[in-house]
Coordinates of C-alpha atoms in Angstrom, one line a residue:
M1 CA 18.3 14.2 -14.7
Y2 CA 15.8 13.2 -17.4
Q3 CA 15.9 15.8 -20.2
V4 CA 13.9 16.3 -23.3
P5 CA 13.8 19.1 -26.0
I6 CA 12.0 22.2 -24.7
E7 CA 9.2 21.9 -27.3
T8 CA 8.3 18.3 -26.2
E9 CA 4.6 17.9 -25.6
L10 CA 3.0 15.7 -23.0
T11 CA 2.2 12.4 -24.6
A12 CA 1.8 8.8 -23.7
K13 CA 5.2 8.0 -25.1
L14 CA 6.9 10.7 -23.0
I15 CA 5.2 9.5 -19.8
K16 CA 6.1 5.9 -20.5
D17 CA 9.7 6.7 -21.4
A18 CA 10.1 8.7 -18.2
I19 CA 8.6 5.9 -16.1
D20 CA 10.9 3.4 -17.8
Y21 CA 13.9 5.6 -17.1
N22 CA 13.0 5.8 -13.4
E23 CA 12.3 2.1 -13.1
K24 CA 15.9 1.4 -14.1
R25 CA 16.9 3.2 -10.8
R26 CA 14.5 1.1 -8.7
E27 CA 17.0 -1.7 -7.9
R28 CA 19.6 0.8 -6.7
F29 CA 17.0 2.6 -4.5
N30 CA 15.7 -0.6 -3.0
R31 CA 19.3 -1.7 -2.2
L32 CA 20.0 1.6 -0.4
D33 CA 16.8 1.4 1.5
D34 CA 17.6 -2.2 2.6
Y35 CA 21.0 -1.2 3.9
Y36 CA 19.5 1.6 6.0
L37 CA 16.9 -0.8 7.4
G38 CA 19.6 -3.4 8.2
K39 CA 18.8 -5.8 5.4
Q40 CA 22.5 -5.9 4.4
E41 CA 24.5 -8.4 2.4
I42 CA 25.7 -10.4 5.5
T43 CA 22.1 -11.3 6.3
K44 CA 21.9 -13.2 3.0
R45 CA 25.1 -15.3 3.6
E46 CA 24.6 -19.1 3.3
K47 CA 26.9 -21.9 4.5
D48 CA 26.8 -25.6 4.8
S49 CA 24.5 -26.7 7.6
T50 CA 27.4 -28.3 9.4
R51 CA 29.2 -25.0 9.7
F52 CA 28.5 -22.1 11.9
N53 CA 27.0 -19.1 10.1
N54 CA 26.4 -16.2 12.4
K55 CA 25.2 -13.1 10.7
V56 CA 26.3 -10.1 12.7
M57 CA 25.1 -6.8 11.2
V58 CA 26.5 -3.5 12.5
N59 CA 24.4 -0.8 10.9
H60 CA 26.9 1.8 9.9
A61 CA 24.5 2.9 7.1
K62 CA 21.9 4.0 9.6
Y63 CA 24.5 5.6 11.8
I64 CA 25.9 7.7 8.9
V65 CA 22.4 8.9 7.7
D66 CA 21.1 9.7 11.2
V67 CA 24.2 11.6 12.3
A68 CA 24.4 13.6 9.1
T69 CA 20.7 14.4 9.2
G70 CA 20.7 15.4 12.9
Y71 CA 23.7 17.6 12.4
L72 CA 22.1 19.4 9.4
L73 CA 18.5 19.7 10.8
G74 CA 18.7 18.9 14.5
N75 CA 17.6 22.5 14.9
P76 CA 14.9 23.8 12.5
V77 CA 15.9 26.1 9.8
D78 CA 15.1 29.8 10.1
Y79 CA 13.9 32.1 7.4
Q80 CA 15.1 35.7 7.4
V81 CA 14.2 38.7 5.3
N82 CA 14.9 42.4 5.4
D83 CA 12.8 44.7 7.6
G84 CA 9.5 45.7 6.0
I85 CA 8.9 42.3 4.3
D86 CA 6.1 40.2 5.8
I87 CA 6.6 36.5 5.5
Q88 CA 4.4 35.5 8.5
P89 CA 1.6 33.9 6.3
I90 CA 4.1 31.5 4.8
L91 CA 5.6 30.7 8.3
D92 CA 2.0 30.1 9.6
A93 CA 1.3 27.7 6.7
Y94 CA 4.5 25.9 7.6
K95 CA 3.6 25.7 11.2
R96 CA 0.1 24.3 10.6
Q97 CA 1.6 21.2 8.9
T98 CA 4.7 20.9 11.1
M99 CA 7.0 21.6 8.2
E100 CA 10.2 21.0 10.3
N101 CA 9.3 17.3 10.6
M102 CA 8.9 17.1 6.9
D103 CA 12.3 18.8 6.4
V104 CA 13.9 16.1 8.5
E105 CA 12.1 13.3 6.6
I106 CA 13.3 14.8 3.3
A107 CA 16.8 15.3 4.5
K108 CA 17.0 11.7 5.8
E109 CA 15.8 10.2 2.5
C110 CA 18.1 12.5 0.6
S111 CA 20.9 11.1 2.7
I112 CA 19.8 7.5 1.8
F113 CA 18.9 7.8 -1.9
G114 CA 20.8 11.0 -2.9
I115 CA 17.6 12.6 -4.1
K116 CA 14.1 13.3 -2.8
Y117 CA 10.9 14.9 -4.1
E118 CA 8.2 17.1 -2.6
Y119 CA 4.8 17.8 -4.1
I120 CA 2.8 21.0 -3.2
Y121 CA -0.9 21.2 -3.6
A122 CA -4.0 23.0 -2.4
D123 CA -6.0 21.0 0.1
E124 CA -9.8 21.0 0.6
N125 CA -9.6 24.2 2.6
A126 CA -7.7 26.0 -0.2
E127 CA -4.5 26.0 1.8
P128 CA -1.1 25.1 0.5
R129 CA 0.3 21.8 1.7
S130 CA 3.3 19.6 1.1
V131 CA 3.8 15.9 0.8
A132 CA 7.1 13.9 0.4
L133 CA 7.1 11.5 -2.5
D134 CA 8.8 8.2 -2.9
V135 CA 11.8 8.5 -5.2
R136 CA 10.9 5.1 -6.7
N137 CA 7.6 6.4 -8.1
T138 CA 8.5 10.0 -8.9
I139 CA 10.5 11.8 -11.6
I140 CA 10.8 15.3 -12.9
I141 CA 11.2 16.0 -16.6
Y142 CA 13.5 18.9 -17.5
D143 CA 14.2 20.6 -20.8
N144 CA 17.7 20.2 -22.4
T145 CA 18.6 23.9 -22.3
M146 CA 21.6 25.1 -20.2
V147 CA 19.3 26.2 -17.4
H148 CA 17.3 22.9 -17.4
N149 CA 13.8 24.3 -16.7
K150 CA 11.1 22.0 -15.3
L151 CA 8.6 20.9 -17.8
Y152 CA 6.6 18.2 -16.0
G153 CA 6.6 16.5 -12.6
L154 CA 5.4 12.8 -12.6
N155 CA 4.2 10.7 -9.7
Y156 CA 3.0 7.2 -10.7
R157 CA 1.6 4.1 -9.0
P158 CA 1.8 0.6 -10.6
I159 CA -1.5 -1.3 -10.4
Y160 CA -1.4 -5.1 -10.5
N161 CA -4.3 -7.4 -11.2
K162 CA -2.9 -10.2 -9.0
P163 CA -0.4 -10.0 -6.1
Q164 CA 1.9 -12.5 -7.8
D165 CA 2.1 -10.4 -11.0
T166 CA 5.5 -8.9 -11.8
T167 CA 4.3 -6.6 -14.5
P168 CA 1.7 -3.9 -13.7
A169 CA -1.6 -4.0 -15.5
Y170 CA -1.5 -0.2 -15.7
Y171 CA -0.2 2.9 -14.0
D172 CA -2.1 5.7 -12.1
V173 CA -0.2 8.8 -13.1
I174 CA -0.3 12.4 -11.7
V175 CA 1.3 15.0 -14.0
A176 CA 2.1 18.5 -12.7
T177 CA 2.6 21.2 -15.2
K178 CA 3.2 24.9 -14.6
N179 CA -0.6 25.5 -14.9
E180 CA -2.4 22.2 -14.3
I181 CA -2.6 19.0 -12.3
I182 CA -3.7 16.1 -14.6
N183 CA -4.6 12.6 -13.6
Y184 CA -4.1 9.8 -16.2
T185 CA -4.1 6.0 -16.4
L186 CA -1.4 4.5 -18.6
T187 CA -2.0 1.1 -20.1
G188 CA 0.8 0.0 -22.4
N189 CA 1.1 2.9 -24.8
N190 CA -2.5 4.1 -24.2
L191 CA -3.0 7.2 -22.1
K192 CA -6.4 8.0 -20.7
E193 CA -7.2 11.3 -19.0
I194 CA -9.2 11.0 -15.7
S195 CA -9.3 14.6 -14.5
R196 CA -7.7 18.0 -15.0
K197 CA -7.7 21.0 -12.8
P198 CA -5.7 24.3 -12.8
H199 CA -3.4 25.5 -10.0
V200 CA -2.1 28.9 -9.1
F201 CA 1.5 28.1 -8.0
G202 CA 2.9 29.7 -11.1
K203 CA 5.5 26.9 -11.7
V204 CA 5.6 23.1 -11.6
P205 CA 4.7 22.4 -8.0
M206 CA 7.1 19.5 -7.6
I207 CA 10.5 20.1 -6.0
E208 CA 13.7 18.0 -6.3
Y209 CA 16.0 17.9 -3.3
R210 CA 19.6 16.8 -4.0
N211 CA 22.0 15.4 -1.5
N212 CA 25.0 16.4 -3.6
G213 CA 26.0 17.0 -7.2
E214 CA 26.4 13.3 -7.9
L215 CA 22.9 12.4 -6.5
Q216 CA 24.7 9.9 -4.2
G217 CA 23.7 8.7 -0.8
D218 CA 25.9 9.4 2.2
F219 CA 26.8 5.7 2.9
E220 CA 26.7 4.6 -0.7
P221 CA 30.5 5.0 -1.3
V222 CA 31.3 2.8 1.7
I223 CA 28.9 -0.2 1.1
S224 CA 31.8 -2.5 0.3
L225 CA 33.5 -1.5 3.6
I226 CA 30.3 -2.0 5.5
D227 CA 30.1 -5.5 4.1
A228 CA 33.7 -6.2 5.0
Y229 CA 33.2 -5.0 8.6
N230 CA 30.1 -7.2 9.0
L231 CA 31.9 -10.2 7.6
I232 CA 34.8 -9.8 10.0
Q233 CA 32.5 -9.5 13.0
S234 CA 30.4 -12.5 11.9
D235 CA 33.5 -14.7 11.4
R236 CA 34.9 -13.7 14.8
V237 CA 31.7 -15.0 16.4
N238 CA 31.9 -18.1 14.3
D239 CA 35.5 -18.7 15.5
R240 CA 34.5 -18.3 19.1
E241 CA 31.6 -20.7 18.7
Q242 CA 33.8 -23.1 16.9
L243 CA 36.3 -22.9 19.8
V244 CA 33.6 -23.9 22.3
D245 CA 32.5 -26.7 20.1
S246 CA 35.9 -28.0 19.1
I247 CA 36.8 -31.6 18.2
L248 CA 38.5 -33.6 21.0
C249 CA 41.5 -35.6 19.7
F250 CA 43.0 -38.6 21.4
Y251 CA 46.6 -39.8 20.6
G252 CA 48.1 -43.2 21.5
M253 CA 45.0 -44.6 23.2
Q254 CA 41.6 -46.2 22.4
F255 CA 38.5 -44.3 23.2
D256 CA 35.5 -46.5 23.7
N257 CA 31.8 -45.8 24.5
E258 CA 32.3 -46.4 28.2
Q259 CA 35.0 -43.8 28.4
M260 CA 32.8 -41.4 26.4
K261 CA 30.0 -41.9 28.9
Q262 CA 32.4 -41.4 31.8
L263 CA 33.7 -38.2 30.2
K264 CA 30.2 -36.8 29.7
E265 CA 29.0 -37.7 33.2
Y266 CA 32.0 -37.0 35.4
R267 CA 34.1 -34.7 33.2
A268 CA 37.1 -37.0 33.9
L269 CA 39.0 -39.9 32.3
S270 CA 41.0 -42.8 33.7
N271 CA 43.3 -45.5 32.4
I272 CA 45.1 -43.0 30.1
P273 CA 48.4 -44.6 28.8
H274 CA 51.6 -42.8 29.9
D275 CA 52.4 -41.9 26.3
G276 CA 48.8 -40.9 25.5
K277 CA 47.7 -37.4 24.7
I278 CA 44.4 -35.5 24.5
E279 CA 43.8 -32.1 23.0
Y280 CA 41.2 -30.0 21.2
L281 CA 41.5 -29.5 17.4
T282 CA 41.3 -25.7 17.0
K283 CA 42.1 -23.1 14.4
D284 CA 44.8 -20.6 15.5
V285 CA 43.5 -17.1 15.2
N286 CA 45.6 -14.0 15.7
E287 CA 43.0 -11.9 17.5
S288 CA 45.2 -8.8 17.6
D289 CA 45.7 -8.8 13.8
V290 CA 41.9 -9.3 13.3
N291 CA 41.2 -6.4 15.7
V292 CA 43.6 -4.1 13.8
L293 CA 41.9 -5.0 10.5
R294 CA 38.5 -4.3 12.0
K295 CA 39.6 -0.9 13.4
N296 CA 41.2 0.0 10.1
I297 CA 38.0 -0.8 8.1
E298 CA 35.9 1.1 10.6
Q299 CA 38.2 4.1 10.3
D300 CA 37.9 3.9 6.5
I301 CA 34.1 3.8 6.7
H302 CA 34.1 7.1 8.7
K303 CA 36.9 8.6 6.6
I304 CA 35.3 8.0 3.2
S305 CA 31.8 8.9 4.3
M306 CA 33.2 11.9 6.2
V307 CA 30.9 11.2 9.1
P308 CA 32.9 11.0 12.3
N309 CA 32.7 8.3 14.9
M310 CA 31.4 10.1 17.9
S311 CA 32.4 7.3 20.2
D312 CA 36.1 7.5 19.1
E313 CA 38.7 8.6 21.7
N314 CA 39.2 11.8 19.7
F315 CA 35.9 13.1 21.0
V316 CA 36.4 12.2 24.6
G317 CA 37.0 14.9 27.1
N318 CA 36.1 18.6 27.3
S319 CA 37.2 20.1 24.0
S320 CA 36.9 23.8 23.3
G321 CA 34.6 24.9 20.6
V322 CA 37.5 25.5 18.2
A323 CA 39.1 22.1 18.9
L324 CA 35.8 20.4 18.4
R325 CA 35.1 22.2 15.1
Y326 CA 38.6 21.3 13.9
K327 CA 37.9 17.6 14.5
L328 CA 34.7 18.0 12.5
L329 CA 36.3 19.9 9.7
T330 CA 35.7 17.4 6.9
F331 CA 32.2 16.6 8.2
E332 CA 31.4 20.3 8.3
Q333 CA 32.5 20.6 4.6
T334 CA 30.2 17.7 3.6
I335 CA 27.3 19.2 5.5
K336 CA 27.9 22.6 4.0
N337 CA 27.7 21.0 0.5
K338 CA 24.4 19.3 1.5
E339 CA 23.2 22.6 2.9
R340 CA 23.7 24.5 -0.4
F341 CA 21.6 22.0 -2.3
F342 CA 18.9 21.9 0.4
E343 CA 18.7 25.6 0.7
K344 CA 18.0 26.0 -3.0
S345 CA 15.1 23.6 -2.8
L346 CA 13.7 25.3 0.4
I347 CA 13.7 28.7 -1.3
E348 CA 11.9 27.1 -4.3
R349 CA 9.2 25.8 -1.9
F350 CA 9.1 29.3 -0.2
V351 CA 8.4 31.0 -3.5
L352 CA 5.7 28.5 -4.5
Y353 CA 3.9 29.0 -1.2
G354 CA 4.3 32.8 -1.5
T355 CA 2.9 32.8 -5.0
F356 CA -0.1 30.8 -3.9
L357 CA -0.8 33.1 -0.9
Q358 CA -0.3 36.1 -3.0
T359 CA -3.1 35.0 -5.4
K360 CA -5.4 34.8 -2.4
S361 CA -4.3 38.4 -1.4
I362 CA -3.0 37.2 1.9
M363 CA 0.5 38.6 1.4
K364 CA 2.6 40.5 -1.1
A365 CA 5.2 38.9 -3.4
V366 CA 8.5 38.1 -1.8
P367 CA 11.4 37.8 -4.3
A368 CA 13.6 34.7 -3.8
E369 CA 16.7 36.8 -3.5
E370 CA 15.2 38.5 -0.4
V371 CA 15.0 35.2 1.5
D372 CA 17.9 33.8 3.6
V373 CA 17.6 30.3 4.9
V374 CA 19.7 30.0 8.1
F375 CA 20.8 26.5 9.3
K376 CA 21.7 26.1 12.9
R377 CA 24.2 23.3 13.7
N378 CA 23.1 20.8 16.3
L379 CA 26.4 20.9 18.3
P380 CA 27.3 21.1 22.0
S381 CA 28.1 24.7 22.7
N382 CA 30.5 26.4 25.1
D383 CA 28.6 29.4 26.2
Y384 CA 31.3 30.4 28.6
E385 CA 33.8 30.9 25.7
T386 CA 31.1 32.7 23.7
S387 CA 30.4 35.1 26.6
Q388 CA 34.1 36.0 26.7
M389 CA 34.0 36.7 23.0
I390 CA 30.9 38.9 23.5
N391 CA 32.7 40.9 26.2
N392 CA 35.8 41.4 23.9
L393 CA 33.6 42.6 21.0
T394 CA 31.2 44.8 22.9
G395 CA 31.3 48.2 21.3
I396 CA 32.7 46.9 18.1
V397 CA 30.0 44.6 16.9
D398 CA 26.2 45.3 17.3
K399 CA 24.6 43.8 20.4
E400 CA 22.0 41.8 18.6
L401 CA 24.5 39.9 16.6
L402 CA 26.6 39.1 19.6
V403 CA 23.7 37.9 21.8
S404 CA 22.5 35.7 18.9
Q405 CA 25.7 33.6 19.3
L406 CA 24.5 32.2 22.7
S407 CA 22.9 28.8 22.3
F408 CA 20.1 29.5 24.9
V409 CA 18.9 32.7 23.2
K410 CA 15.9 32.2 20.9
D411 CA 15.2 35.8 19.9
A412 CA 18.2 38.0 20.0
S413 CA 16.4 41.3 19.4
E414 CA 13.9 40.6 22.2
T415 CA 16.7 39.7 24.6
V416 CA 18.6 42.9 23.8
E417 CA 15.5 45.0 24.2
I418 CA 14.7 43.5 27.6
A419 CA 18.3 43.9 28.8
E420 CA 18.3 47.6 27.7
Q421 CA 15.0 48.2 29.6
E422 CA 16.4 46.6 32.7
E423 CA 19.6 48.6 32.4
G424 CA 17.6 51.8 32.1
D425 CA 15.4 50.9 35.1
T426 CA 18.3 50.3 37.4
P427 CA 19.6 53.9 37.8
K428 CA 16.0 55.2 38.0
D429 CA 15.3 52.8 40.9
E430 CA 18.5 53.8 42.6
S431 CA 17.7 57.5 42.3
Y432 CA 14.3 56.8 43.9
A433 CA 16.0 54.9 46.7
A434 CA 18.5 57.8 47.2
N435 CA 15.7 60.4 47.4
D436 CA 13.7 58.2 49.8
F437 CA 16.9 57.9 51.9
A438 CA 17.4 61.6 51.9
D439 CA 13.8 62.2 52.9
M440 CA 14.2 59.8 55.7
N441 CA 17.3 61.6 56.9
E442 CA 15.5 64.9 56.7
T443 CA 12.6 63.5 58.7
D444 CA 14.9 62.1 61.3
Q445 CA 16.7 65.5 61.7
N446 CA 13.4 67.3 62.1
V447 CA 12.4 64.8 64.8
Q448 CA 15.6 65.4 66.6
V449 CA 15.1 69.2 66.4
S450 CA 11.6 68.8 67.8
N451 CA 12.8 66.7 70.6
E452 CA 15.5 69.3 71.5
D453 CA 12.8 72.0 71.5
M454 CA 10.7 70.0 73.8
N455 CA 13.6 69.5 76.1

């Protein structure tokens, strides 16, 4: 967190210092990005040209990020408020820009880098919109008080005169304050203002998303284990390839060019002395020991990252919901921690959108404490067990809460309302059927009486 005294004014020195601070993190961000994309340390390994150098890369980094992100946001978040509070204009603004897709993108990059930024602005139609910003070109400046209020949000772009240049000629800088959006160019220590316009979000419209308190990526603590696993797998392939291409040794005999030709053409040799010997020169490899080491490293990768290996035998079979959740206990704790940080930023976004729409008289103000962000785990569900639980709790817990536990129910209140209508219609229909049956019997009796009279 980049902090300055609360009275600090926006100057060229402040902007340059903030950019320099963020540039120190670029190398780390680039490395994390490379690992997610599969550009890992094993791919850079070099050996003598006469030796085998397979580069087997098993992308545990991508697996960890994708599983964690899918578990957190495989189902879109839901925003809930008390009755009488209308948040539909905000939800409509979210829907118009497919906000759930942006949430997944933000969560994924949070999982990679440990941090992510979002910028909110008014588009050409005067509607609020969000855009995800690259962590390598974005930084938020906070004050140094105990609450660390936002002072400024910076997004910058280095401009180079030539592609081969390593130092930018200048920076294009966008600075967001609590009242304005200002465009600058920063050349050395010289700051030139390009444009300035007010905004009505009420706060700095730049949001910081954190993966955890340490701002650490999900696979970052296990990078050394990932490297070790790739090294073992690569060397196993090298050993197999070396075994196929082993050196043939001859003992107690002369091996001339004619015999070499015979061996290549006919795969056979003749005139071998009775005390001669032929064998391949190979390296003894204890495959079982190597496999044990490989499995131990893989287990440590999942243990330390707290992201389970879903292909492990522990997840094979039909486990009950309780058993499955017990196996995912540490993973669930990690996701809960991510969820708390993510929820805080989502509510901040919600308030910014609400403030903007309120100034346009589209909706009334919604206090942050009135908003609940509900995360829905993307887990296989056992609806049969859930239905048994519902039956056991009927009459004790309200119907809407019980029905909402079923995975296939999208709107619990609507489902309960329809069920109550159908339940109310059934006796009514039966009464009609009973009356009709009684009328039919009465008609039949009258017909019988009439027939008797005629007889």
